[in-house]
């Protein structure tokens, strides 16, 4: 999907063939074997991946994912999207992504800690605060980042908080980082709803209620929108009048999943995506909007909080339909990497900002990127995804042209 998108945009931008290869293929693909001991004493070896897509604009930056479906191809695609996302937001980074094909839901905290520490130790030659900086993604969180920072710092003999972002505030994390992706998604969804002059109590459906989905939900509910449906990997619930966000919050605090939540009606998770609503927010896994359901969507705004939720084929259907305002993933979920950038800057200068400063800066950068994408789409008579990718890709192409090819 990432390559298909790149090729289509490269054609659209008329990027010469000789330049395409340099811009498209990852600079470094690193796979390490990660042996670790399970609680029952068994030693297992997982493959740990890291892909650093380009090194032209600064260190590489991107999340670390723990999910059974992780493989090197998926990590490479996610790294590539990170490159365009960082360039679109004007951040001095190349894209990266890491991942381990494991199921964190079936692992104990001790197992996750041992796996994370060993993965970090194996990656030490390839990462650093000026080389490659990791962050949480699906299946990883603040605690994972704390273990990574500790493992890296211990070998250096002093604390190096800038090795990861998305770590707890107590050890150098930034205020607002945990909420940044979800609140950014909510901010841009609100911008789109306003632009389309949709009702102030617009109906919102969210797939995935992890870090991104939950903070997007809380933030949108606070702005007066009705969260009428949510799902996670266990089930989906729906209530036309709006789910009670405080009940949902309390349930997740004690149960961590939607299982057992009785504040809404059970609905088939696939059916949830095609219910009438003003905004649909996929905030879980990739390829959930595909050629089977794209023509059935009944939303006015598709806010892509997840990475790669819409397939190439579905994208063509949405373009053809022309009645859905798409906020493409590389724009929609960029709040996370923008505040990660703020965290990294605060770590390097050892001077920290208030939460008000963080969100003020975040909304300014996000608002500018949103306006830029809309302007580009209008000027070139194209869709939002093509416009966003074209802006990101052409910045990287230009940077590579200016730096030149080392002979
Ligand atoms: P998370 O692990 O905190 O939560 C994932 C959620 O998705 C969970 O609620 C899980 O139950 C649900 N889920 C998994 N499979 C599902 C399925 N088949 N159907 C419905 N729900 C399912 O992950 P996250 O950090 O919230 O990331 C979600 C998405 O957002 C990912 O695509 C990630 O790459 C992207 N993203 C995350 C960040 C960030 O800062 N965390 C930043 C940018 C993009």
Short mmCIF file of N, CA and C in Angstrom, two decimals, residues 9 18 25 95 100 106 160 226 228 245 269 271-272 337-338 345 361 404 406:
data_model
loop_
_atom_site.label_atom_id
_atom_site.label_comp_id
_atom_site.label_asym_id
_atom_site.label_seq_id
_atom_site.Cartn_x
_atom_site.Cartn_y
_atom_site.Cartn_z
N UNK A 9 1.84 8.96 -6.40
CA UNK A 9 2.18 10.37 -6.15
C UNK A 9 3.43 10.78 -6.93
N UNK A 18 15.24 8.29 -11.79
CA UNK A 18 16.51 8.18 -11.06
C UNK A 18 16.39 8.66 -9.62
N UNK A 25 13.04 3.67 -1.30
CA UNK A 25 13.51 2.50 -0.54
C UNK A 25 14.12 2.89 0.81
N UNK A 95 11.66 9.13 8.63
CA UNK A 95 10.73 8.21 9.26
C UNK A 95 11.40 6.91 9.68
N UNK A 100 7.92 -5.98 16.96
CA UNK A 100 8.17 -7.38 17.31
C UNK A 100 6.85 -8.12 17.14
N UNK A 106 -1.14 -11.44 25.84
CA UNK A 106 -0.99 -12.74 26.52
C UNK A 106 0.31 -12.80 27.33
N UNK A 160 19.80 9.21 29.64
CA UNK A 160 19.69 9.79 28.29
C UNK A 160 18.21 9.78 27.90
N UNK A 226 -21.32 13.73 19.88
CA UNK A 226 -21.88 12.50 20.45
C UNK A 226 -21.10 11.29 19.98
N UNK A 228 -21.31 7.81 19.31
CA UNK A 228 -22.44 6.87 19.25
C UNK A 228 -21.99 5.41 19.13
N UNK A 245 -19.60 8.96 28.09
CA UNK A 245 -18.14 8.90 28.03
C UNK A 245 -17.51 8.67 29.40
N UNK A 269 -18.94 -5.65 14.74
CA UNK A 269 -17.88 -4.64 14.56
C UNK A 269 -17.79 -4.13 13.12
N UNK A 271 -20.37 -3.94 11.02
CA UNK A 271 -21.57 -3.11 10.82
C UNK A 271 -21.38 -1.72 11.42
N UNK A 272 -20.63 -1.68 12.52
CA UNK A 272 -20.41 -0.39 13.19
C UNK A 272 -19.83 0.65 12.23
N UNK A 337 3.56 12.52 16.74
CA UNK A 337 4.98 12.76 16.44
C UNK A 337 5.33 14.23 16.64
N UNK A 338 4.35 15.11 16.51
CA UNK A 338 4.66 16.54 16.74
C UNK A 338 5.01 16.77 18.22
N UNK A 345 12.97 17.89 21.87
CA UNK A 345 13.59 19.22 21.99
C UNK A 345 13.76 19.58 23.48
N UNK A 361 1.18 25.07 20.85
CA UNK A 361 2.12 24.82 19.74
C UNK A 361 1.58 23.70 18.85
N UNK A 404 22.52 16.53 -2.43
CA UNK A 404 23.26 15.90 -3.52
C UNK A 404 23.56 14.43 -3.24
N UNK A 406 26.11 11.57 -2.73
CA UNK A 406 27.52 11.31 -2.35
C UNK A 406 28.08 10.28 -3.33
#
